[in-house]
Amino acid sequence: MAQGSVLAATFLAHAKVRFLPPADTAVFERLLLQAWETARAQWPAVALPAEPFVTHLAERLPEESPHTPVEPLLEQLSLAELYLACACARGIASAIELFERNYLAKLPGLLRGHKQPEAMIDDVCQLVRVKLLVHTPEGGPRIEEYTGRGALLSWVRVTAVRVSIRLQASEKPSLEEEPDAALEAMPAPGVDTELDLIKRRHHTEFRQAVREAFSTLSADDRHLLRLYFVDQLSMYELAALFRVNQSTISRWLKTTRQTIYEETQRRLEKRLGLSHHDFKSFIAILQSRMDMSQLLSEETKGDDGGPRS
C-alpha cells in the first residue's frame, strides 16, 4: 500500500467485521483523516494522534453485510465521543478531565431521576469512575467497551444504574451506619471449643467495643473502610480513586486499623477487667480463628484486597 495510506492500512488491519472499503485507497485515507479531524475538533484540548484513533474506530465498527460500504458504517458512530473515550482509555489527562466534567459530573442528577437512594449516589459515582477510567492488573478501563453506537452520556448512565442495582442487591450495610459490616465480611470461624467459650462469654462485649471503636473514626476513614472491606475495591483501585499512590492507601488503612485496635483494647480492658497481657491473648485467639487481623492488628497482611464483584 502507498506510503500515504497509513490510516487505511491501520483500519483494515484492526477491523473486526467485513465491509466494503472504497476502491480508491487515497479516498479511503481521506475519509479516515476527515473522521479524525471532525472528532478532534470537538475536543481541541485533547491531543490524540490519528493512528490510535483509527485503530480504536476500526475495532468498534458495527457489523452489517460484508458488502456494506464503510461510509454509512462510520455514520452510525458518535465519532467525537469515541475520540474522547479512546483518549481516556489511553490515560490522556485532558481527556479524563473533560470526561469527568461533561459526563461523570452529571451522574448525581441522573441517578436522582432514577430515584436512587441519596446515601448511595456518591458511592455509585465513585465506583463508576474507577470502573470506567482505571487500569488494573486484570485489564484496561471499562470505557474501552463504549462502542460509539449511542450517546456516551446514556452509556455512562446505564453503567451507573447497573452499579447501583448491584450495590442494592448485595444488601450490605454501610460502615458509616453499621460497623459490623466489616466483621461480617470476614470468613466465618470454624468449630473450636475455646473460641466458642470466648464467644459465649464475651462476644457481645467484643462486638460492642469494635462498634464503639468505629464511631471514633472520621467520616473519611469510615468511607475508606467501606470501600475496602464491603465494596471490596483493591489497593490499586483505591489509589486511583483517591489519586494517591498505593503506599499511601496502605498507610491510611494501617493507621485506621491501629486506631480500631487501640480503641477496642481500651474498652475491653475496662469492660472485662482484662490486663494488657490478657487482652493480647484474647485478640490472638480471635485472630487465629476468625481471621480478624485486617481490623484488629497493625500488621498489613491482606492489604491487597480482591477485586470488586
PDB file of C-alpha atoms in Angstrom:
ATOM      1  CA  MET A   1       0.000   0.000   0.000  1.00  0.00           C
ATOM      2  CA  ALA A   2       1.233   3.501  -0.757  1.00  0.00           C
ATOM      3  CA  GLN A   3       3.230   5.386   1.858  1.00  0.00           C
ATOM      4  CA  GLY A   4       0.460   7.970   2.227  1.00  0.00           C
ATOM      5  CA  SER A   5      -2.118   5.315   3.145  1.00  0.00           C
ATOM      6  CA  VAL A   6      -1.119   4.630   6.744  1.00  0.00           C
ATOM      7  CA  LEU A   7      -4.591   5.201   8.196  1.00  0.00           C
ATOM      8  CA  ALA A   8      -6.277   2.988   5.608  1.00  0.00           C
ATOM      9  CA  ALA A   9      -3.801   0.190   6.294  1.00  0.00           C
ATOM     10  CA  THR A  10      -4.277   0.577  10.050  1.00  0.00           C
ATOM     11  CA  PHE A  11      -8.059   0.468   9.719  1.00  0.00           C
ATOM     12  CA  LEU A  12      -8.006  -2.653   7.558  1.00  0.00           C
ATOM     13  CA  ALA A  13      -5.592  -4.386   9.928  1.00  0.00           C
ATOM     14  CA  HIS A  14      -7.774  -3.792  13.003  1.00  0.00           C
ATOM     15  CA  ALA A  15     -11.337  -4.028  11.677  1.00  0.00           C
ATOM     16  CA  LYS A  16     -13.158  -6.968  13.265  1.00  0.00           C
ATOM     17  CA  VAL A  17     -16.022  -7.073  10.753  1.00  0.00           C
ATOM     18  CA  ARG A  18     -16.142  -7.315   6.990  1.00  0.00           C
ATOM     19  CA  PHE A  19     -17.137  -4.265   4.957  1.00  0.00           C
ATOM     20  CA  LEU A  20     -16.670  -2.739   1.527  1.00  0.00           C
ATOM     21  CA  PRO A  21     -13.828  -0.185   1.530  1.00  0.00           C
ATOM     22  CA  PRO A  22     -13.546   2.486  -1.166  1.00  0.00           C
ATOM     23  CA  ALA A  23     -11.881   1.168  -4.290  1.00  0.00           C
ATOM     24  CA  ASP A  24      -9.500   4.115  -4.281  1.00  0.00           C
ATOM     25  CA  THR A  25      -7.106   3.871  -1.328  1.00  0.00           C
ATOM     26  CA  ALA A  26      -6.494   7.615  -1.391  1.00  0.00           C
ATOM     27  CA  VAL A  27     -10.233   8.220  -0.973  1.00  0.00           C
ATOM     28  CA  PHE A  28     -10.286   5.799   1.961  1.00  0.00           C
ATOM     29  CA  GLU A  29      -7.324   7.581   3.552  1.00  0.00           C
ATOM     30  CA  ARG A  30      -9.020  10.973   3.207  1.00  0.00           C
ATOM     31  CA  LEU A  31     -12.240   9.575   4.676  1.00  0.00           C
ATOM     32  CA  LEU A  32     -10.442   8.342   7.790  1.00  0.00           C
ATOM     33  CA  LEU A  33      -8.412  11.525   8.114  1.00  0.00           C
ATOM     34  CA  GLN A  34     -11.611  13.549   7.917  1.00  0.00           C
ATOM     35  CA  ALA A  35     -13.221  11.355  10.606  1.00  0.00           C
ATOM     36  CA  TRP A  36     -10.257  12.017  12.902  1.00  0.00           C
ATOM     37  CA  GLU A  37     -10.270  15.768  12.210  1.00  0.00           C
ATOM     38  CA  THR A  38     -14.033  16.004  12.791  1.00  0.00           C
ATOM     39  CA  ALA A  39     -13.786  14.154  16.093  1.00  0.00           C
ATOM     40  CA  ARG A  40     -10.734  16.105  17.232  1.00  0.00           C
ATOM     41  CA  ALA A  41     -12.469  19.424  16.506  1.00  0.00           C
ATOM     42  CA  GLN A  42     -14.961  18.678  19.301  1.00  0.00           C
ATOM     43  CA  TRP A  43     -12.161  18.304  21.858  1.00  0.00           C
ATOM     44  CA  PRO A  44      -9.345  20.654  20.763  1.00  0.00           C
ATOM     45  CA  ALA A  45      -7.596  20.353  24.138  1.00  0.00           C
ATOM     46  CA  VAL A  46      -7.192  16.583  23.718  1.00  0.00           C
ATOM     47  CA  ALA A  47      -4.149  15.558  21.700  1.00  0.00           C
ATOM     48  CA  LEU A  48      -4.859  12.087  20.349  1.00  0.00           C
ATOM     49  CA  PRO A  49      -2.908  11.090  17.210  1.00  0.00           C
ATOM     50  CA  ALA A  50      -4.831   9.875  14.180  1.00  0.00           C
ATOM     51  CA  GLU A  51      -3.456   6.334  14.089  1.00  0.00           C
ATOM     52  CA  PRO A  52      -4.583   5.158  17.567  1.00  0.00           C
ATOM     53  CA  PHE A  53      -7.969   6.780  16.992  1.00  0.00           C
ATOM     54  CA  VAL A  54      -8.406   4.972  13.671  1.00  0.00           C
ATOM     55  CA  THR A  55      -7.392   1.709  15.364  1.00  0.00           C
ATOM     56  CA  HIS A  56      -9.986   2.319  18.093  1.00  0.00           C
ATOM     57  CA  LEU A  57     -12.579   3.157  15.443  1.00  0.00           C
ATOM     58  CA  ALA A  58     -11.894   0.059  13.338  1.00  0.00           C
ATOM     59  CA  GLU A  59     -12.254  -2.250  16.339  1.00  0.00           C
ATOM     60  CA  ARG A  60     -15.746  -0.852  17.025  1.00  0.00           C
ATOM     61  CA  LEU A  61     -17.149  -0.819  13.520  1.00  0.00           C
ATOM     62  CA  PRO A  62     -20.765  -2.109  13.613  1.00  0.00           C
ATOM     63  CA  GLU A  63     -21.415  -5.438  11.934  1.00  0.00           C
ATOM     64  CA  GLU A  64     -23.512  -5.300   8.784  1.00  0.00           C
ATOM     65  CA  SER A  65     -23.467  -7.070   5.446  1.00  0.00           C
ATOM     66  CA  PRO A  66     -19.897  -7.607   4.192  1.00  0.00           C
ATOM     67  CA  HIS A  67     -20.963  -5.664   1.108  1.00  0.00           C
ATOM     68  CA  THR A  68     -21.891  -2.553   3.115  1.00  0.00           C
ATOM     69  CA  PRO A  69     -19.690   0.450   2.252  1.00  0.00           C
ATOM     70  CA  VAL A  70     -17.636   1.814   5.124  1.00  0.00           C
ATOM     71  CA  GLU A  71     -19.084   5.343   4.920  1.00  0.00           C
ATOM     72  CA  PRO A  72     -22.568   4.526   6.298  1.00  0.00           C
ATOM     73  CA  LEU A  73     -20.973   2.358   8.982  1.00  0.00           C
ATOM     74  CA  LEU A  74     -18.918   5.302  10.205  1.00  0.00           C
ATOM     75  CA  GLU A  75     -22.019   7.492  10.119  1.00  0.00           C
ATOM     76  CA  GLN A  76     -23.620   5.216  12.729  1.00  0.00           C
ATOM     77  CA  LEU A  77     -20.906   6.074  15.241  1.00  0.00           C
ATOM     78  CA  SER A  78     -20.520   9.053  17.539  1.00  0.00           C
ATOM     79  CA  LEU A  79     -17.024   9.904  16.342  1.00  0.00           C
ATOM     80  CA  ALA A  80     -16.353  12.754  18.762  1.00  0.00           C
ATOM     81  CA  GLU A  81     -17.339  10.699  21.801  1.00  0.00           C
ATOM     82  CA  LEU A  82     -15.342   7.712  20.581  1.00  0.00           C
ATOM     83  CA  TYR A  83     -12.381  10.071  20.269  1.00  0.00           C
ATOM     84  CA  LEU A  84     -12.801  11.184  23.881  1.00  0.00           C
ATOM     85  CA  ALA A  85     -13.314   7.615  25.113  1.00  0.00           C
ATOM     86  CA  CYS A  86     -10.208   6.447  23.264  1.00  0.00           C
ATOM     87  CA  ALA A  87      -8.154   9.263  24.778  1.00  0.00           C
ATOM     88  CA  CYS A  88      -9.458   8.436  28.268  1.00  0.00           C
ATOM     89  CA  ALA A  89      -8.578   4.770  27.804  1.00  0.00           C
ATOM     90  CA  ARG A  90      -5.045   5.841  26.885  1.00  0.00           C
ATOM     91  CA  GLY A  91      -4.813   7.869  30.092  1.00  0.00           C
ATOM     92  CA  ILE A  92      -4.627  11.325  28.491  1.00  0.00           C
ATOM     93  CA  ALA A  93      -5.163  13.726  31.398  1.00  0.00           C
ATOM     94  CA  SER A  94      -7.011  16.418  29.444  1.00  0.00           C
ATOM     95  CA  ALA A  95      -9.485  13.825  28.150  1.00  0.00           C
ATOM     96  CA  ILE A  96     -10.122  12.414  31.618  1.00  0.00           C
ATOM     97  CA  GLU A  97     -10.720  15.925  32.951  1.00  0.00           C
ATOM     98  CA  LEU A  98     -13.242  16.626  30.175  1.00  0.00           C
ATOM     99  CA  PHE A  99     -14.947  13.274  30.712  1.00  0.00           C
ATOM    100  CA  GLU A 100     -15.325  13.971  34.416  1.00  0.00           C
ATOM    101  CA  ARG A 101     -16.644  17.485  33.779  1.00  0.00           C
ATOM    102  CA  ASN A 102     -19.036  16.664  30.936  1.00  0.00           C
ATOM    103  CA  TYR A 103     -20.223  13.192  31.920  1.00  0.00           C
ATOM    104  CA  LEU A 104     -19.395  11.999  35.437  1.00  0.00           C
ATOM    105  CA  ALA A 105     -20.395  15.346  36.964  1.00  0.00           C
ATOM    106  CA  LYS A 106     -23.916  14.827  35.594  1.00  0.00           C
ATOM    107  CA  LEU A 107     -24.373  11.413  37.198  1.00  0.00           C
ATOM    108  CA  PRO A 108     -25.780  12.549  40.581  1.00  0.00           C
ATOM    109  CA  GLY A 109     -28.658  14.371  38.891  1.00  0.00           C
ATOM    110  CA  LEU A 110     -29.320  11.466  36.536  1.00  0.00           C
ATOM    111  CA  LEU A 111     -29.340   8.960  39.386  1.00  0.00           C
ATOM    112  CA  ARG A 112     -31.746  11.081  41.406  1.00  0.00           C
ATOM    113  CA  GLY A 113     -34.030  10.989  38.390  1.00  0.00           C
ATOM    114  CA  HIS A 114     -33.985   7.196  38.710  1.00  0.00           C
ATOM    115  CA  LYS A 115     -34.945   7.542  42.389  1.00  0.00           C
ATOM    116  CA  GLN A 116     -31.691   6.055  43.607  1.00  0.00           C
ATOM    117  CA  PRO A 117     -31.121   6.242  47.391  1.00  0.00           C
ATOM    118  CA  GLU A 118     -29.406   9.542  48.191  1.00  0.00           C
ATOM    119  CA  ALA A 119     -26.946   7.883  50.564  1.00  0.00           C
ATOM    120  CA  MET A 120     -25.790   5.559  47.786  1.00  0.00           C
ATOM    121  CA  ILE A 121     -25.347   8.102  44.981  1.00  0.00           C
ATOM    122  CA  ASP A 122     -21.866   9.257  45.995  1.00  0.00           C
ATOM    123  CA  ASP A 123     -20.628   5.668  46.309  1.00  0.00           C
ATOM    124  CA  VAL A 124     -22.082   4.787  42.907  1.00  0.00           C
ATOM    125  CA  CYS A 125     -20.428   7.793  41.257  1.00  0.00           C
ATOM    126  CA  GLN A 126     -17.043   6.940  42.746  1.00  0.00           C
ATOM    127  CA  LEU A 127     -17.315   3.285  41.756  1.00  0.00           C
ATOM    128  CA  VAL A 128     -18.324   4.236  38.205  1.00  0.00           C
ATOM    129  CA  ARG A 129     -15.297   6.498  37.917  1.00  0.00           C
ATOM    130  CA  VAL A 130     -12.992   3.678  38.987  1.00  0.00           C
ATOM    131  CA  LYS A 131     -14.755   1.149  36.776  1.00  0.00           C
ATOM    132  CA  LEU A 132     -14.567   3.312  33.651  1.00  0.00           C
ATOM    133  CA  LEU A 133     -11.215   5.065  33.986  1.00  0.00           C
ATOM    134  CA  VAL A 134      -8.827   2.911  35.996  1.00  0.00           C
ATOM    135  CA  HIS A 135      -6.340   0.470  34.507  1.00  0.00           C
ATOM    136  CA  THR A 136      -5.987  -2.609  36.696  1.00  0.00           C
ATOM    137  CA  PRO A 137      -3.633  -5.599  36.520  1.00  0.00           C
ATOM    138  CA  GLU A 138      -6.608  -7.567  35.168  1.00  0.00           C
ATOM    139  CA  GLY A 139      -7.203  -5.289  32.190  1.00  0.00           C
ATOM    140  CA  GLY A 140      -7.873  -1.853  30.785  1.00  0.00           C
ATOM    141  CA  PRO A 141     -10.527   0.639  31.874  1.00  0.00           C
ATOM    142  CA  ARG A 142     -14.120  -0.241  31.021  1.00  0.00           C
ATOM    143  CA  ILE A 143     -14.566   2.906  28.947  1.00  0.00           C
ATOM    144  CA  GLU A 144     -12.926   0.855  26.210  1.00  0.00           C
ATOM    145  CA  GLU A 145     -16.240  -1.018  25.975  1.00  0.00           C
ATOM    146  CA  TYR A 146     -18.080   2.059  24.678  1.00  0.00           C
ATOM    147  CA  THR A 147     -18.779   1.285  21.010  1.00  0.00           C
ATOM    148  CA  GLY A 148     -19.913   4.710  19.843  1.00  0.00           C
ATOM    149  CA  ARG A 149     -23.405   3.474  18.972  1.00  0.00           C
ATOM    150  CA  GLY A 150     -25.499   5.818  21.071  1.00  0.00           C
ATOM    151  CA  ALA A 151     -24.699   8.804  23.241  1.00  0.00           C
ATOM    152  CA  LEU A 152     -21.805   8.415  25.655  1.00  0.00           C
ATOM    153  CA  LEU A 153     -23.779  10.025  28.492  1.00  0.00           C
ATOM    154  CA  SER A 154     -26.563   7.458  28.091  1.00  0.00           C
ATOM    155  CA  TRP A 155     -23.998   4.657  28.177  1.00  0.00           C
ATOM    156  CA  VAL A 156     -22.424   6.083  31.344  1.00  0.00           C
ATOM    157  CA  ARG A 157     -25.870   6.421  32.938  1.00  0.00           C
ATOM    158  CA  VAL A 158     -26.705   2.776  32.186  1.00  0.00           C
ATOM    159  CA  THR A 159     -23.385   1.728  33.706  1.00  0.00           C
ATOM    160  CA  ALA A 160     -24.146   3.748  36.845  1.00  0.00           C
ATOM    161  CA  VAL A 161     -27.652   2.313  37.200  1.00  0.00           C
ATOM    162  CA  ARG A 162     -26.253  -1.216  36.935  1.00  0.00           C
ATOM    163  CA  VAL A 163     -23.661  -0.457  39.610  1.00  0.00           C
ATOM    164  CA  SER A 164     -26.404   0.964  41.834  1.00  0.00           C
ATOM    165  CA  ILE A 165     -28.622  -2.083  41.348  1.00  0.00           C
ATOM    166  CA  ARG A 166     -25.742  -4.396  42.199  1.00  0.00           C
ATOM    167  CA  LEU A 167     -24.958  -2.451  45.368  1.00  0.00           C
ATOM    168  CA  GLN A 168     -28.589  -2.503  46.468  1.00  0.00           C
ATOM    169  CA  ALA A 169     -28.933  -6.201  45.676  1.00  0.00           C
ATOM    170  CA  SER A 170     -25.916  -7.024  47.809  1.00  0.00           C
ATOM    171  CA  GLU A 171     -27.829  -5.731  50.849  1.00  0.00           C
ATOM    172  CA  LYS A 172     -24.572  -4.919  52.600  1.00  0.00           C
ATOM    173  CA  PRO A 173     -24.908  -2.314  55.331  1.00  0.00           C
ATOM    174  CA  SER A 174     -22.817   0.826  55.270  1.00  0.00           C
ATOM    175  CA  LEU A 175     -19.878   1.034  57.641  1.00  0.00           C
ATOM    176  CA  GLU A 176     -20.980   4.565  58.412  1.00  0.00           C
ATOM    177  CA  GLU A 177     -24.224   3.136  59.794  1.00  0.00           C
ATOM    178  CA  GLU A 178     -23.213  -0.361  60.904  1.00  0.00           C
ATOM    179  CA  PRO A 179     -19.573  -1.210  61.671  1.00  0.00           C
ATOM    180  CA  ASP A 180     -20.439  -4.899  61.967  1.00  0.00           C
ATOM    181  CA  ALA A 181     -20.390  -4.946  58.155  1.00  0.00           C
ATOM    182  CA  ALA A 182     -16.606  -5.240  58.265  1.00  0.00           C
ATOM    183  CA  LEU A 183     -16.839  -8.150  60.676  1.00  0.00           C
ATOM    184  CA  GLU A 184     -19.443  -9.886  58.536  1.00  0.00           C
ATOM    185  CA  ALA A 185     -17.167  -9.508  55.512  1.00  0.00           C
ATOM    186  CA  MET A 186     -14.560 -11.697  57.201  1.00  0.00           C
ATOM    187  CA  PRO A 187     -14.514 -15.508  56.886  1.00  0.00           C
ATOM    188  CA  ALA A 188     -16.723 -17.346  59.354  1.00  0.00           C
ATOM    189  CA  PRO A 189     -14.994 -19.049  62.287  1.00  0.00           C
ATOM    190  CA  GLY A 190     -14.507 -22.775  62.370  1.00  0.00           C
ATOM    191  CA  VAL A 191     -15.661 -25.065  65.151  1.00  0.00           C
ATOM    192  CA  ASP A 192     -13.407 -24.616  68.165  1.00  0.00           C
ATOM    193  CA  THR A 193     -14.276 -25.256  71.813  1.00  0.00           C
ATOM    194  CA  GLU A 194     -12.034 -22.487  73.171  1.00  0.00           C
ATOM    195  CA  LEU A 195     -13.336 -19.951  70.691  1.00  0.00           C
ATOM    196  CA  ASP A 196     -16.934 -20.964  71.313  1.00  0.00           C
ATOM    197  CA  LEU A 197     -16.380 -20.380  75.022  1.00  0.00           C
ATOM    198  CA  ILE A 198     -14.956 -16.905  74.360  1.00  0.00           C
ATOM    199  CA  LYS A 199     -17.811 -16.099  72.008  1.00  0.00           C
ATOM    200  CA  ARG A 200     -20.418 -17.164  74.555  1.00  0.00           C
ATOM    201  CA  ARG A 201     -18.786 -15.177  77.329  1.00  0.00           C
ATOM    202  CA  HIS A 202     -17.512 -12.086  75.539  1.00  0.00           C
ATOM    203  CA  HIS A 203     -18.961 -11.965  72.027  1.00  0.00           C
ATOM    204  CA  THR A 204     -21.406  -9.162  72.826  1.00  0.00           C
ATOM    205  CA  GLU A 205     -18.786  -7.099  74.634  1.00  0.00           C
ATOM    206  CA  PHE A 206     -16.275  -7.580  71.843  1.00  0.00           C
ATOM    207  CA  ARG A 207     -18.625  -6.525  69.051  1.00  0.00           C
ATOM    208  CA  GLN A 208     -19.837  -3.578  71.076  1.00  0.00           C
ATOM    209  CA  ALA A 209     -16.250  -2.473  71.667  1.00  0.00           C
ATOM    210  CA  VAL A 210     -15.491  -2.702  67.941  1.00  0.00           C
ATOM    211  CA  ARG A 211     -18.667  -0.767  67.145  1.00  0.00           C
ATOM    212  CA  GLU A 212     -17.659   1.985  69.540  1.00  0.00           C
ATOM    213  CA  ALA A 213     -14.126   1.991  68.128  1.00  0.00           C
ATOM    214  CA  PHE A 214     -15.552   2.570  64.652  1.00  0.00           C
ATOM    215  CA  SER A 215     -17.520   5.523  65.951  1.00  0.00           C
ATOM    216  CA  THR A 216     -14.266   7.276  66.877  1.00  0.00           C
ATOM    217  CA  LEU A 217     -13.098   7.265  63.242  1.00  0.00           C
ATOM    218  CA  SER A 218     -13.574  10.219  60.937  1.00  0.00           C
ATOM    219  CA  ALA A 219     -16.166  10.034  58.173  1.00  0.00           C
ATOM    220  CA  ASP A 220     -13.344   9.762  55.623  1.00  0.00           C
ATOM    221  CA  ASP A 221     -11.796   6.796  57.440  1.00  0.00           C
ATOM    222  CA  ARG A 222     -15.143   5.012  57.687  1.00  0.00           C
ATOM    223  CA  HIS A 223     -15.730   5.616  53.993  1.00  0.00           C
ATOM    224  CA  LEU A 224     -12.305   4.191  53.145  1.00  0.00           C
ATOM    225  CA  LEU A 225     -13.062   1.045  55.148  1.00  0.00           C
ATOM    226  CA  ARG A 226     -16.426   0.664  53.467  1.00  0.00           C
ATOM    227  CA  LEU A 227     -14.831   0.789  50.014  1.00  0.00           C
ATOM    228  CA  TYR A 228     -12.097  -1.654  51.028  1.00  0.00           C
ATOM    229  CA  PHE A 229     -13.978  -4.232  53.108  1.00  0.00           C
ATOM    230  CA  VAL A 230     -17.596  -4.003  51.935  1.00  0.00           C
ATOM    231  CA  ASP A 231     -17.316  -2.892  48.299  1.00  0.00           C
ATOM    232  CA  GLN A 232     -14.005  -4.798  48.008  1.00  0.00           C
ATOM    233  CA  LEU A 233     -12.055  -2.276  45.987  1.00  0.00           C
ATOM    234  CA  SER A 234      -8.450  -3.343  45.631  1.00  0.00           C
ATOM    235  CA  MET A 235      -5.490  -1.277  46.798  1.00  0.00           C
ATOM    236  CA  TYR A 236      -4.840  -0.449  43.143  1.00  0.00           C
ATOM    237  CA  GLU A 237      -8.384   0.832  42.621  1.00  0.00           C
ATOM    238  CA  LEU A 238      -8.408   2.830  45.855  1.00  0.00           C
ATOM    239  CA  ALA A 239      -5.156   4.526  44.896  1.00  0.00           C
ATOM    240  CA  ALA A 240      -6.665   5.573  41.577  1.00  0.00           C
ATOM    241  CA  LEU A 241      -9.911   6.671  43.215  1.00  0.00           C
ATOM    242  CA  PHE A 242      -8.223   8.915  45.784  1.00  0.00           C
ATOM    243  CA  ARG A 243      -5.440   9.904  43.358  1.00  0.00           C
ATOM    244  CA  VAL A 244      -2.618   8.840  45.646  1.00  0.00           C
ATOM    245  CA  ASN A 245      -0.116   6.002  45.415  1.00  0.00           C
ATOM    246  CA  GLN A 246      -0.738   2.545  46.853  1.00  0.00           C
ATOM    247  CA  SER A 247       1.698   3.064  49.717  1.00  0.00           C
ATOM    248  CA  THR A 248      -0.446   5.979  50.918  1.00  0.00           C
ATOM    249  CA  ILE A 249      -3.579   3.801  50.877  1.00  0.00           C
ATOM    250  CA  SER A 250      -1.677   1.106  52.780  1.00  0.00           C
ATOM    251  CA  ARG A 251      -0.590   3.662  55.367  1.00  0.00           C
ATOM    252  CA  TRP A 252      -4.143   5.001  55.769  1.00  0.00           C
ATOM    253  CA  LEU A 253      -5.536   1.503  56.282  1.00  0.00           C
ATOM    254  CA  LYS A 254      -2.775   0.582  58.703  1.00  0.00           C
ATOM    255  CA  THR A 255      -3.356   3.728  60.767  1.00  0.00           C
ATOM    256  CA  THR A 256      -7.103   3.155  60.812  1.00  0.00           C
ATOM    257  CA  ARG A 257      -6.715  -0.472  61.875  1.00  0.00           C
ATOM    258  CA  GLN A 258      -4.356   0.593  64.629  1.00  0.00           C
ATOM    259  CA  THR A 259      -6.925   3.096  65.880  1.00  0.00           C
ATOM    260  CA  ILE A 260      -9.601   0.399  65.951  1.00  0.00           C
ATOM    261  CA  TYR A 261      -7.244  -1.974  67.748  1.00  0.00           C
ATOM    262  CA  GLU A 262      -6.280   0.546  70.418  1.00  0.00           C
ATOM    263  CA  GLU A 263      -9.827   1.785  70.988  1.00  0.00           C
ATOM    264  CA  THR A 264     -11.145  -1.782  71.198  1.00  0.00           C
ATOM    265  CA  GLN A 265      -8.354  -2.664  73.625  1.00  0.00           C
ATOM    266  CA  ARG A 266      -9.111   0.301  75.864  1.00  0.00           C
ATOM    267  CA  ARG A 267     -12.803  -0.528  76.052  1.00  0.00           C
ATOM    268  CA  LEU A 268     -12.390  -4.270  76.623  1.00  0.00           C
ATOM    269  CA  GLU A 269      -9.733  -3.802  79.282  1.00  0.00           C
ATOM    270  CA  LYS A 270     -12.111  -1.521  81.134  1.00  0.00           C
ATOM    271  CA  ARG A 271     -15.291  -3.513  80.485  1.00  0.00           C
ATOM    272  CA  LEU A 272     -13.936  -7.014  81.139  1.00  0.00           C
ATOM    273  CA  GLY A 273     -11.220  -6.119  83.606  1.00  0.00           C
ATOM    274  CA  LEU A 274      -8.573  -7.573  81.306  1.00  0.00           C
ATOM    275  CA  SER A 275      -4.912  -6.834  81.779  1.00  0.00           C
ATOM    276  CA  HIS A 276      -2.870  -5.700  78.791  1.00  0.00           C
ATOM    277  CA  HIS A 277      -1.428  -9.228  78.522  1.00  0.00           C
ATOM    278  CA  ASP A 278      -4.866 -10.857  78.783  1.00  0.00           C
ATOM    279  CA  PHE A 279      -6.208  -8.585  76.062  1.00  0.00           C
ATOM    280  CA  LYS A 280      -3.413  -9.575  73.671  1.00  0.00           C
ATOM    281  CA  SER A 281      -4.075 -13.247  74.374  1.00  0.00           C
ATOM    282  CA  PHE A 282      -7.793 -12.699  73.815  1.00  0.00           C
ATOM    283  CA  ILE A 283      -7.205 -10.957  70.486  1.00  0.00           C
ATOM    284  CA  ALA A 284      -4.638 -13.568  69.420  1.00  0.00           C
ATOM    285  CA  ILE A 285      -7.242 -16.317  69.774  1.00  0.00           C
ATOM    286  CA  LEU A 286      -9.788 -14.320  67.784  1.00  0.00           C
ATOM    287  CA  GLN A 287      -7.245 -13.550  65.080  1.00  0.00           C
ATOM    288  CA  SER A 288      -6.079 -17.140  64.734  1.00  0.00           C
ATOM    289  CA  ARG A 289      -9.636 -18.473  64.466  1.00  0.00           C
ATOM    290  CA  MET A 290     -11.589 -15.644  62.830  1.00  0.00           C
ATOM    291  CA  ASP A 291      -9.003 -14.011  60.529  1.00  0.00           C
ATOM    292  CA  MET A 292      -9.657 -10.675  62.261  1.00  0.00           C
ATOM    293  CA  SER A 293      -6.174  -9.269  61.710  1.00  0.00           C
ATOM    294  CA  GLN A 294      -7.363  -6.946  58.955  1.00  0.00           C
ATOM    295  CA  LEU A 295      -9.359  -4.975  61.511  1.00  0.00           C
ATOM    296  CA  LEU A 296      -7.626  -5.501  64.816  1.00  0.00           C
ATOM    297  CA  SER A 297      -3.895  -5.641  64.121  1.00  0.00           C
ATOM    298  CA  GLU A 298      -1.328  -3.149  62.961  1.00  0.00           C
ATOM    299  CA  GLU A 299       0.082  -5.689  60.532  1.00  0.00           C
ATOM    300  CA  THR A 300      -0.533  -5.049  56.843  1.00  0.00           C
ATOM    301  CA  LYS A 301      -1.248  -8.651  55.919  1.00  0.00           C
ATOM    302  CA  GLY A 302      -4.140  -8.786  53.473  1.00  0.00           C
ATOM    303  CA  ASP A 303      -3.763  -5.204  52.210  1.00  0.00           C
ATOM    304  CA  ASP A 304      -4.146  -6.294  48.588  1.00  0.00           C
ATOM    305  CA  GLY A 305      -7.890  -6.756  48.679  1.00  0.00           C
ATOM    306  CA  GLY A 306      -9.591  -8.744  45.971  1.00  0.00           C
ATOM    307  CA  PRO A 307     -11.390  -7.163  43.031  1.00  0.00           C
ATOM    308  CA  ARG A 308     -14.943  -5.895  43.302  1.00  0.00           C
ATOM    309  CA  SER A 309     -17.654  -8.289  42.392  1.00  0.00           C
TER     310      SER A 309
END
